[in-house]
Short mmCIF file of C-alpha atoms and ligand atoms in Angstrom, two decimals:
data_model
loop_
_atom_site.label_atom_id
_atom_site.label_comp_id
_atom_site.label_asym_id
_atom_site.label_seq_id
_atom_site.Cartn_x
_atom_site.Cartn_y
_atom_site.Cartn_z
CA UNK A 1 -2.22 11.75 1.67
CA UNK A 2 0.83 13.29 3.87
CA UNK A 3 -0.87 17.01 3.38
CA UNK A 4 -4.45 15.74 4.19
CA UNK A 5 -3.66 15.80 8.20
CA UNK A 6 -3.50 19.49 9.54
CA UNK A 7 0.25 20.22 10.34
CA UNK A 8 -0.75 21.80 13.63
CA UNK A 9 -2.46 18.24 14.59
CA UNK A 10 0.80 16.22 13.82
CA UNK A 11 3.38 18.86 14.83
CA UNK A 12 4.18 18.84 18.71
CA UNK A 13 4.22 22.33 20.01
CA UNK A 14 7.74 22.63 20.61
CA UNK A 15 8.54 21.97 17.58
CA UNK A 16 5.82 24.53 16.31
CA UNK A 17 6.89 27.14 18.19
CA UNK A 18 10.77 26.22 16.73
CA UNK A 19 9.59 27.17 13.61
CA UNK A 20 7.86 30.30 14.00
CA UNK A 21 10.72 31.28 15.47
CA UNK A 22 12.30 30.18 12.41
CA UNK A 23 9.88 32.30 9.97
CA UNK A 24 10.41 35.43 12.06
CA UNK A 25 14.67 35.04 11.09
CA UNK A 26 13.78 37.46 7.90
CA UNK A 27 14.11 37.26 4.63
CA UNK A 28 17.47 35.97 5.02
CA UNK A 29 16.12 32.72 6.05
CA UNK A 30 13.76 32.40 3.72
CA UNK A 31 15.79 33.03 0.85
CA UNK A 32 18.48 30.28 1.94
CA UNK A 33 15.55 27.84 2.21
CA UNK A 34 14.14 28.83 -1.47
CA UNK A 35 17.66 28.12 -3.06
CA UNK A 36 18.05 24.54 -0.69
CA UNK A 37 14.73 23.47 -1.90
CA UNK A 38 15.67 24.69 -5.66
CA UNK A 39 19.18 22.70 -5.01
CA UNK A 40 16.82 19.16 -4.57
CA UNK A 41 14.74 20.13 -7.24
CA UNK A 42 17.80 20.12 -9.46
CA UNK A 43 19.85 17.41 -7.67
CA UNK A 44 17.34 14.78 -6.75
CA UNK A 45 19.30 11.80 -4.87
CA UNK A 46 19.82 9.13 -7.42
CA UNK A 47 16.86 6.34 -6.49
CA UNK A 48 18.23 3.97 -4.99
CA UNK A 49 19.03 0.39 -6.77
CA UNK A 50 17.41 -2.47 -5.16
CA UNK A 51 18.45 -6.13 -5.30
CA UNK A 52 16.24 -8.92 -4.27
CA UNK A 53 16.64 -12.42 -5.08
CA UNK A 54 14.83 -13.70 -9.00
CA UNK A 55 11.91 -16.15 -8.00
CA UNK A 56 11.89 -19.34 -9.42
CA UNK A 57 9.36 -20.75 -11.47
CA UNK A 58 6.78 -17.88 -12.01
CA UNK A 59 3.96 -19.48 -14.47
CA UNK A 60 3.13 -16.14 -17.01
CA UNK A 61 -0.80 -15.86 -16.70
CA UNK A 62 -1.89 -14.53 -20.41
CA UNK A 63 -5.45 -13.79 -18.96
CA UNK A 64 -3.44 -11.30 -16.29
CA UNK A 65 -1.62 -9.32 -19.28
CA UNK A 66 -1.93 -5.84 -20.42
CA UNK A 67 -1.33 -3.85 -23.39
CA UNK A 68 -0.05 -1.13 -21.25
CA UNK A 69 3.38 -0.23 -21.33
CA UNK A 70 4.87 -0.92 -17.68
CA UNK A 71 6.10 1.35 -15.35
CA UNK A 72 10.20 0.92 -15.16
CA UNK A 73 10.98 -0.77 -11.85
CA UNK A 74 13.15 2.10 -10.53
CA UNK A 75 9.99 4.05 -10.56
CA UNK A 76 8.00 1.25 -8.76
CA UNK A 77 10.62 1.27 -6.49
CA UNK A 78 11.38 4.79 -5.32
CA UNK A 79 7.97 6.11 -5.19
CA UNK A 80 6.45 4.69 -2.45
CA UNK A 81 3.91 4.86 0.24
CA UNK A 82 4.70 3.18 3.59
CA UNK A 83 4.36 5.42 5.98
CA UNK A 84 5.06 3.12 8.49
CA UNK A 85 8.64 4.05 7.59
CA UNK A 86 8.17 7.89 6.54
CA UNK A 87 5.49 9.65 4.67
CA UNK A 88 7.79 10.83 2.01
CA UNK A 89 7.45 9.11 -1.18
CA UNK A 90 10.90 9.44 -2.08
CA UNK A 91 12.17 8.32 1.35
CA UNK A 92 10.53 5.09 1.71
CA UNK A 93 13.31 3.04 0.08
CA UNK A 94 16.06 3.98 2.06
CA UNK A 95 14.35 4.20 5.42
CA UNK A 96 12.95 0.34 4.75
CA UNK A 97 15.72 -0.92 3.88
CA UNK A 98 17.48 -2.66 6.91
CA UNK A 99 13.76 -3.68 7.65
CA UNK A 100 14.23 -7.42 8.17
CA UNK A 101 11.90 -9.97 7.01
CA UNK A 102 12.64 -13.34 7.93
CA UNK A 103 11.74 -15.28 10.35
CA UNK A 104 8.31 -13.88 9.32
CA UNK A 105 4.74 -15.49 9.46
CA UNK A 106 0.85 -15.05 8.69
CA UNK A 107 -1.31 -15.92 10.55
CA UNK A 108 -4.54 -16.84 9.28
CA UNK A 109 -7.71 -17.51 11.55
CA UNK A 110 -10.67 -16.02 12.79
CA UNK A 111 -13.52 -17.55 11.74
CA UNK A 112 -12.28 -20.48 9.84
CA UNK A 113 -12.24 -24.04 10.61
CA UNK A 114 -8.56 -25.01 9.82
CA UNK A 115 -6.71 -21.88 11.52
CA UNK A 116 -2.90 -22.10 10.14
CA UNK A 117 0.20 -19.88 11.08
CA UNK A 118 1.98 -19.95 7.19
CA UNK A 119 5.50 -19.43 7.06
CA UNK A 120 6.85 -17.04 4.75
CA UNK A 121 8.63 -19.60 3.22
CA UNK A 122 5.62 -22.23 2.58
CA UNK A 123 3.85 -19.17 0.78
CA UNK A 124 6.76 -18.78 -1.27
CA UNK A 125 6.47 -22.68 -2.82
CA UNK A 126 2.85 -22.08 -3.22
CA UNK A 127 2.37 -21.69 -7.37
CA UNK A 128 3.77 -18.31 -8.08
CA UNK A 129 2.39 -16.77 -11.04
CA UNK A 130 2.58 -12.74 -13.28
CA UNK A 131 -0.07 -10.42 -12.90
CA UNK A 132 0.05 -7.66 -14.97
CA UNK A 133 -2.73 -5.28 -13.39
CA UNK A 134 -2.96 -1.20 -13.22
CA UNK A 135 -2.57 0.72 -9.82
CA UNK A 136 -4.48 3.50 -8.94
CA UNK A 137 -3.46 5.31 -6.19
CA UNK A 138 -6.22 7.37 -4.46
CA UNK A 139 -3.76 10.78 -4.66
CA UNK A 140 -4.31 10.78 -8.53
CA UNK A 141 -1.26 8.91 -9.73
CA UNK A 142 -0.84 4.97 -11.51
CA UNK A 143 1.13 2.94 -12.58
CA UNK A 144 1.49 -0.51 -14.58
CA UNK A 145 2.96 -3.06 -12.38
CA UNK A 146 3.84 -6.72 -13.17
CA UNK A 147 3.45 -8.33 -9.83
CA UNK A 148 4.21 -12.09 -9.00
CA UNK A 149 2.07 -13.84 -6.66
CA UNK A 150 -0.89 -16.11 -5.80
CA UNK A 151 -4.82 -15.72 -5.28
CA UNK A 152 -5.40 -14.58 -1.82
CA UNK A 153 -8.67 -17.49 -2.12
CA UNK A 154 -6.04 -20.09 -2.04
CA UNK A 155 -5.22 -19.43 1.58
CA UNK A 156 -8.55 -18.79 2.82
CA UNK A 157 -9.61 -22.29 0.92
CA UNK A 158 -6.92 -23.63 3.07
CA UNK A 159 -8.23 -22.58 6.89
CA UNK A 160 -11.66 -23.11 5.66
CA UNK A 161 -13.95 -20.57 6.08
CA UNK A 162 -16.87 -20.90 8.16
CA UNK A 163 -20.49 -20.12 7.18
CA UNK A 164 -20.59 -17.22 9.39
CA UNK A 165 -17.58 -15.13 7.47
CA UNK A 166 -18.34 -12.39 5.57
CA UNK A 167 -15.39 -10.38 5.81
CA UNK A 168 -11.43 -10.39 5.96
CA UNK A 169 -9.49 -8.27 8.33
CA UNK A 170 -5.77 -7.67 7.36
CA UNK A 171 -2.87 -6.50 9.62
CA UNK A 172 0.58 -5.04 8.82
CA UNK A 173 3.61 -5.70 10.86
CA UNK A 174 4.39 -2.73 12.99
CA UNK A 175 7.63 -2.68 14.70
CA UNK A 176 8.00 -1.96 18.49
CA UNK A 177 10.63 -0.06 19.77
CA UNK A 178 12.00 -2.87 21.09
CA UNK A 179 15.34 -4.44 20.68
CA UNK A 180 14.48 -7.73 21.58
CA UNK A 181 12.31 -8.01 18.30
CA UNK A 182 13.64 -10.09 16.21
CA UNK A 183 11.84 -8.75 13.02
CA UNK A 184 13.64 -5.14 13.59
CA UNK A 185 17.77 -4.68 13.34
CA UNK A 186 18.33 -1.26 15.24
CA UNK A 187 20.41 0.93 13.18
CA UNK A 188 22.71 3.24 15.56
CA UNK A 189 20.26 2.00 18.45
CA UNK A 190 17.30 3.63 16.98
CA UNK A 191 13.94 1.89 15.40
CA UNK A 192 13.25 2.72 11.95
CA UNK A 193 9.72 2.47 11.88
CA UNK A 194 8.22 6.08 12.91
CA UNK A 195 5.40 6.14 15.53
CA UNK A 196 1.98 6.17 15.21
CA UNK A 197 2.36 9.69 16.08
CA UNK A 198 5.04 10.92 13.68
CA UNK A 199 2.97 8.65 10.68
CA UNK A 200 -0.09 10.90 11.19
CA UNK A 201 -2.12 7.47 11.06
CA UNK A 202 -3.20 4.94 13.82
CA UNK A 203 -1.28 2.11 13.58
CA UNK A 204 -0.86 -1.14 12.61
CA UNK A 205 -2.00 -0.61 9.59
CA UNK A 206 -5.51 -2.30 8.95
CA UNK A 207 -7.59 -2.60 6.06
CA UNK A 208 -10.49 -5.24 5.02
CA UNK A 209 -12.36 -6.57 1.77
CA UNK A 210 -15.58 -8.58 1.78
CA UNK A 211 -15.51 -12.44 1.58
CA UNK A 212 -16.54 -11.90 -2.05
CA UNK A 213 -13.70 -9.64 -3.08
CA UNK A 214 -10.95 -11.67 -1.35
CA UNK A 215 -11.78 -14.72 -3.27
CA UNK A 216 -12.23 -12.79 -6.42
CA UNK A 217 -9.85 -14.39 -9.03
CA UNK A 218 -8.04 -10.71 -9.30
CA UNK A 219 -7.50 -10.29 -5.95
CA UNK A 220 -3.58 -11.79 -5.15
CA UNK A 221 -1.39 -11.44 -2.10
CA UNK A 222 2.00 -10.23 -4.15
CA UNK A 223 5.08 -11.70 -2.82
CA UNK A 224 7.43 -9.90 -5.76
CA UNK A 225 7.27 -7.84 -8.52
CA UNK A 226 9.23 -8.24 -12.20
CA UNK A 227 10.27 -11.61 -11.15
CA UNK A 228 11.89 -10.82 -8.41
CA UNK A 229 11.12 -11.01 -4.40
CA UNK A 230 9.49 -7.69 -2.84
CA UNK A 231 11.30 -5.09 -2.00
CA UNK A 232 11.09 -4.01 1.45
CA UNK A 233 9.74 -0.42 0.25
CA UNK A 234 6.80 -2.48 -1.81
CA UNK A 235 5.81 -4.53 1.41
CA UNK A 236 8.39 -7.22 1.47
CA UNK A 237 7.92 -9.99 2.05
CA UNK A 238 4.00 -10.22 1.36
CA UNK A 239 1.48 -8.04 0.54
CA UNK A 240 -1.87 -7.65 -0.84
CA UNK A 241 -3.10 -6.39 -4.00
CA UNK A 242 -6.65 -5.39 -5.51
CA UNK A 243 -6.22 -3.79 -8.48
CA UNK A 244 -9.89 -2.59 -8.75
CA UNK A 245 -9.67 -0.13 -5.59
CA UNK A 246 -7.37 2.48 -4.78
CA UNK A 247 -4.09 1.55 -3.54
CA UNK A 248 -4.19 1.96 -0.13
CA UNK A 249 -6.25 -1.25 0.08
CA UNK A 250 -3.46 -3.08 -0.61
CA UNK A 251 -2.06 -3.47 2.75
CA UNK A 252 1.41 -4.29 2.74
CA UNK A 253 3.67 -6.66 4.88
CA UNK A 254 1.16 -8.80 6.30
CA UNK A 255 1.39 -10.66 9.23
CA UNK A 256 -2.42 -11.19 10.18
CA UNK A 257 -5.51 -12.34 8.10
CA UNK A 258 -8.82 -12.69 9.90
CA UNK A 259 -12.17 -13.90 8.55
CA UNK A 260 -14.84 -11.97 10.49
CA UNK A 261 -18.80 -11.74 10.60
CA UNK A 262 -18.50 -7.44 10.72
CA UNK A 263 -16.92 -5.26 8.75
CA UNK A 264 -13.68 -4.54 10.07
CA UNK A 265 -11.83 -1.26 10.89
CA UNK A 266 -9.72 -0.08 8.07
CA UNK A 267 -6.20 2.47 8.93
CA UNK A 268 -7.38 5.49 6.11
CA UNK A 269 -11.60 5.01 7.32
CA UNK A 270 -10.30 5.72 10.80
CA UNK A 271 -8.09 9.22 10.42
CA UNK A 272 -10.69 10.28 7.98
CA UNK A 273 -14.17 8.71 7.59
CA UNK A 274 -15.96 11.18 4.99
CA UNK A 275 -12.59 10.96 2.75
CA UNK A 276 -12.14 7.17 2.41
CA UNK A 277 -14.54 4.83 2.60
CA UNK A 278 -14.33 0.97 3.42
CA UNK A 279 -14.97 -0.29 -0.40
CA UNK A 280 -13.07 2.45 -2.12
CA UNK A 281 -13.37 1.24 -5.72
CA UNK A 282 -11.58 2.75 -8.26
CA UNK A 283 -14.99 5.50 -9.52
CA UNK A 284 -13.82 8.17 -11.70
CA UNK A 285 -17.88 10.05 -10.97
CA UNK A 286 -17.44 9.62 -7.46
CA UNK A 287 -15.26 12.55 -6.50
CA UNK A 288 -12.92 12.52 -3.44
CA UNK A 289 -14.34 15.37 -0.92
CA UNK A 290 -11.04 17.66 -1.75
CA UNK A 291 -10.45 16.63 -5.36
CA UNK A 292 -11.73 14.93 -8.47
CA UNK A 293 -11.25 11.50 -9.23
CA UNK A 294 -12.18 11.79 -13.24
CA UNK A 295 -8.13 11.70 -14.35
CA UNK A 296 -4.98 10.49 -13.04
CA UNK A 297 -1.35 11.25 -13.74
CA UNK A 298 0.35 7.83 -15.35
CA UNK A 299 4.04 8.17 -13.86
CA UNK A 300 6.26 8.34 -16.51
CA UNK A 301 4.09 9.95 -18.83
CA UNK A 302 2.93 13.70 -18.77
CA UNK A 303 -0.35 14.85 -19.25
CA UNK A 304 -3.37 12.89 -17.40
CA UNK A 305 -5.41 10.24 -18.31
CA UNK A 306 -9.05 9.28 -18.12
CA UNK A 307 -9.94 7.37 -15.11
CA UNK A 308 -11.51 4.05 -15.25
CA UNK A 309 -14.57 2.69 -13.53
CA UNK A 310 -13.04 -0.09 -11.19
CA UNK A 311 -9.86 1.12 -12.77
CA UNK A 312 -10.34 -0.87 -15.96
CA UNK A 313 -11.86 -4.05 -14.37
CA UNK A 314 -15.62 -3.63 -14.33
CA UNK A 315 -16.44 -6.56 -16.67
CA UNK A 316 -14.85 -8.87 -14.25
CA UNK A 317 -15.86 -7.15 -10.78
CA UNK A 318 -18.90 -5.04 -11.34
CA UNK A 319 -21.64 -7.76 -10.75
CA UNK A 320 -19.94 -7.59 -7.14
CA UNK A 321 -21.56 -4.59 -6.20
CA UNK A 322 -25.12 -5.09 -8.06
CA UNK A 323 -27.75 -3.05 -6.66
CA UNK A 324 -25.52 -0.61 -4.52
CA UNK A 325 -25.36 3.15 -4.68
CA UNK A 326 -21.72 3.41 -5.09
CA UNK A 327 -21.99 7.30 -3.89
CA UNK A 328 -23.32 5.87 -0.30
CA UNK A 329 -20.26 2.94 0.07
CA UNK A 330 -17.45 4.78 -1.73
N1 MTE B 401 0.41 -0.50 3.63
C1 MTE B 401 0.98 -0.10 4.79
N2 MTE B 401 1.23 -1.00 5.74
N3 MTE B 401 1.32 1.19 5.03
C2 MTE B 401 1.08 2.17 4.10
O1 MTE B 401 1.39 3.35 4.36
N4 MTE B 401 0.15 2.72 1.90
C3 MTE B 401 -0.90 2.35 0.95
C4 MTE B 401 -0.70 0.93 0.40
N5 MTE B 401 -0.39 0.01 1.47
C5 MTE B 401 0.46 1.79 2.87
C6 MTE B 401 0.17 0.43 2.67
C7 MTE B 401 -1.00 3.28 -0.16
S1 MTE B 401 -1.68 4.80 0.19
C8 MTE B 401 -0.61 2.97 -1.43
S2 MTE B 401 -0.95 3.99 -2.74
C9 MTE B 401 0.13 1.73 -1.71
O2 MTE B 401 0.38 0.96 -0.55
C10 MTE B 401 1.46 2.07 -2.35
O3 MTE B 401 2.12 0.92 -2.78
P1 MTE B 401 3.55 1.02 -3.50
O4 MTE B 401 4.44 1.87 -2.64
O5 MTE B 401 4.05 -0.37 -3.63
O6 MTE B 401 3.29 1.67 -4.84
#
């Protein structure tokens, strides 16, 4: 998604100018940047190893497996998009990692009779069980991804939603500048999170489902993934995940859920409202406006593979969108 914001809307002038300035140094220049970019092609950095505490207890759901082989967790791991931290895939782990995420709460209101601020912790001794689901990025790439976690309907069941809900709104955290905030350590006196400005993207990141889809039986807010506690590059310590639309949907590092009578503003609908709609379900016939959606690229594997309607899914989620003209609410 990086590439789908025009550099000259992202890039301050200065900085601009800096590098025309840089073009017009020859050849030369050019050249020495060919063979630095051919060095990283050849010597990648080594992904980076991630250790997060095992999670006790996870029940193995057989209705939630797949016969698909699963994507190694290094891969999972050091491919990432957050670009709350940088907009490079490969990046994301080391730039999240002193990204602190305790104390941390949700808070979940809005329209709901029993609001409730959850601690992180009391979300963690709810029943934590394995999904095994597919992930379908909207950039053409998937994976196979055991997550561990519980059905987002168990929380809403718990504030009680009232008649008037349709929707729910979800918020990441988004760290200030700030060194006061107890959520952010400063590393050499500097936050790590990049501005809304240098992300490309307004933020906090928002996105939203319809009442229906969050208490669909598929649709789980993740709290770890092959047994083990998020990592921060995944959307430690909580995140959601709705493995019949494309990935950005699943907003990660929640610290907000609200239940809402409109349909709420969602971070990827805002920069770019013709490109990503608010239901966004996986459609292999419904092509992005720059690019087909009919295959994607399996990492791990090469060649592509067919695309799936809801990304594999439609026998439990089509009836959802009866009636609808899925061209018109893509
Ligand atoms: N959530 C936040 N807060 N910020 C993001 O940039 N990126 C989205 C989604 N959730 C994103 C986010 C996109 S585009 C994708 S494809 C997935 O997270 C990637 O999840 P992964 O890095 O765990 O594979």
């Amino acid at each position: 998604m990086a590439n789908e914001i025009k550099s000259s809307e992202i890039t301050p002038e200065k900085v601009y100018l800096n590098r025309r300035n840089f073009m017009r140094a020859g050849l030369l220049a050019g050249t020495t940047l060919a063979s630095a970019g051919l060095y990283r092609f050849f010597n990648p950095q080594p992904p980076k190893e991630i250790q997060t505490p095992q999670i006790s207890d996870v029940k193995q759901a057989p209705d939630f497996k797949l016969e698909e082989k699963l994507t190694p967790f290094e891969e999972i791991t050091n491919y990432n998009n957050y670009y709350e931290f940088s907009t490079d895939k490969n990046a994301v782990a080391r730039k999240a990692e002193n990204f602190i995420t305790r104390p941390w709460t949700v808070e979940v209101g809005g329209l709901a009779g029993k609001p409730k601020v959850f601690d992180i912790d009391e979300l963690l001794r709810f029943e934590q069980e394995e999904r095994i689901y597919r992930f379908r990025c909207v950039e053409g790439w998937s994976m196979v991804i055991p997550w561990v976690g519980f059905p987002l309907k168990k929380i809403l069941d718990a504030v009680e939603p009232l008649g008037a809900a349709r929707y729910v709104a979800f918020q990441t955290f988004y760290g200030d500048v700030k060194p006061d905030n107890p959520q952010v350590k400063l590393p050499e006196g500097k936050n790590f999170m990049q501005t809304a400005f240098s992300a490309g993207i307004e933020l906090p990141y928002v996105e939203g489902l319809r009442l229906d889809e969050a208490m669909h039986p598929l649709t789980i807010l993740a709290t770890g993934l092959y047994g083990k506690q998020m990592p921060n590059q995944n959307g430690a310590p909580i995140r959601l995940v709705v493995p019949w639309k494309y990935g950005f949907k699943s907003i990660k590092s929640i610290v907000k859920i609200t239940l809402t009578d409109t349909e709420p503003p969602t971070t990827w609908n805002i920069a770019a409202p013709d490109e990503y709609g608010f239901y966004s379900n996986v459609n292999p016939d419904v092509a992005h406006r720059r690019w087909s959606q009919a295959k994607e690229r399996r990492i791990g594997e090469l060649g592509l593979r067919e695309s799936l309607m809801f990304n594999g899914y439609a026998g439990e989620v089509a009836s959802l969108y009866d009636g609808m003209d899925l061209k018109k609410y893509f």
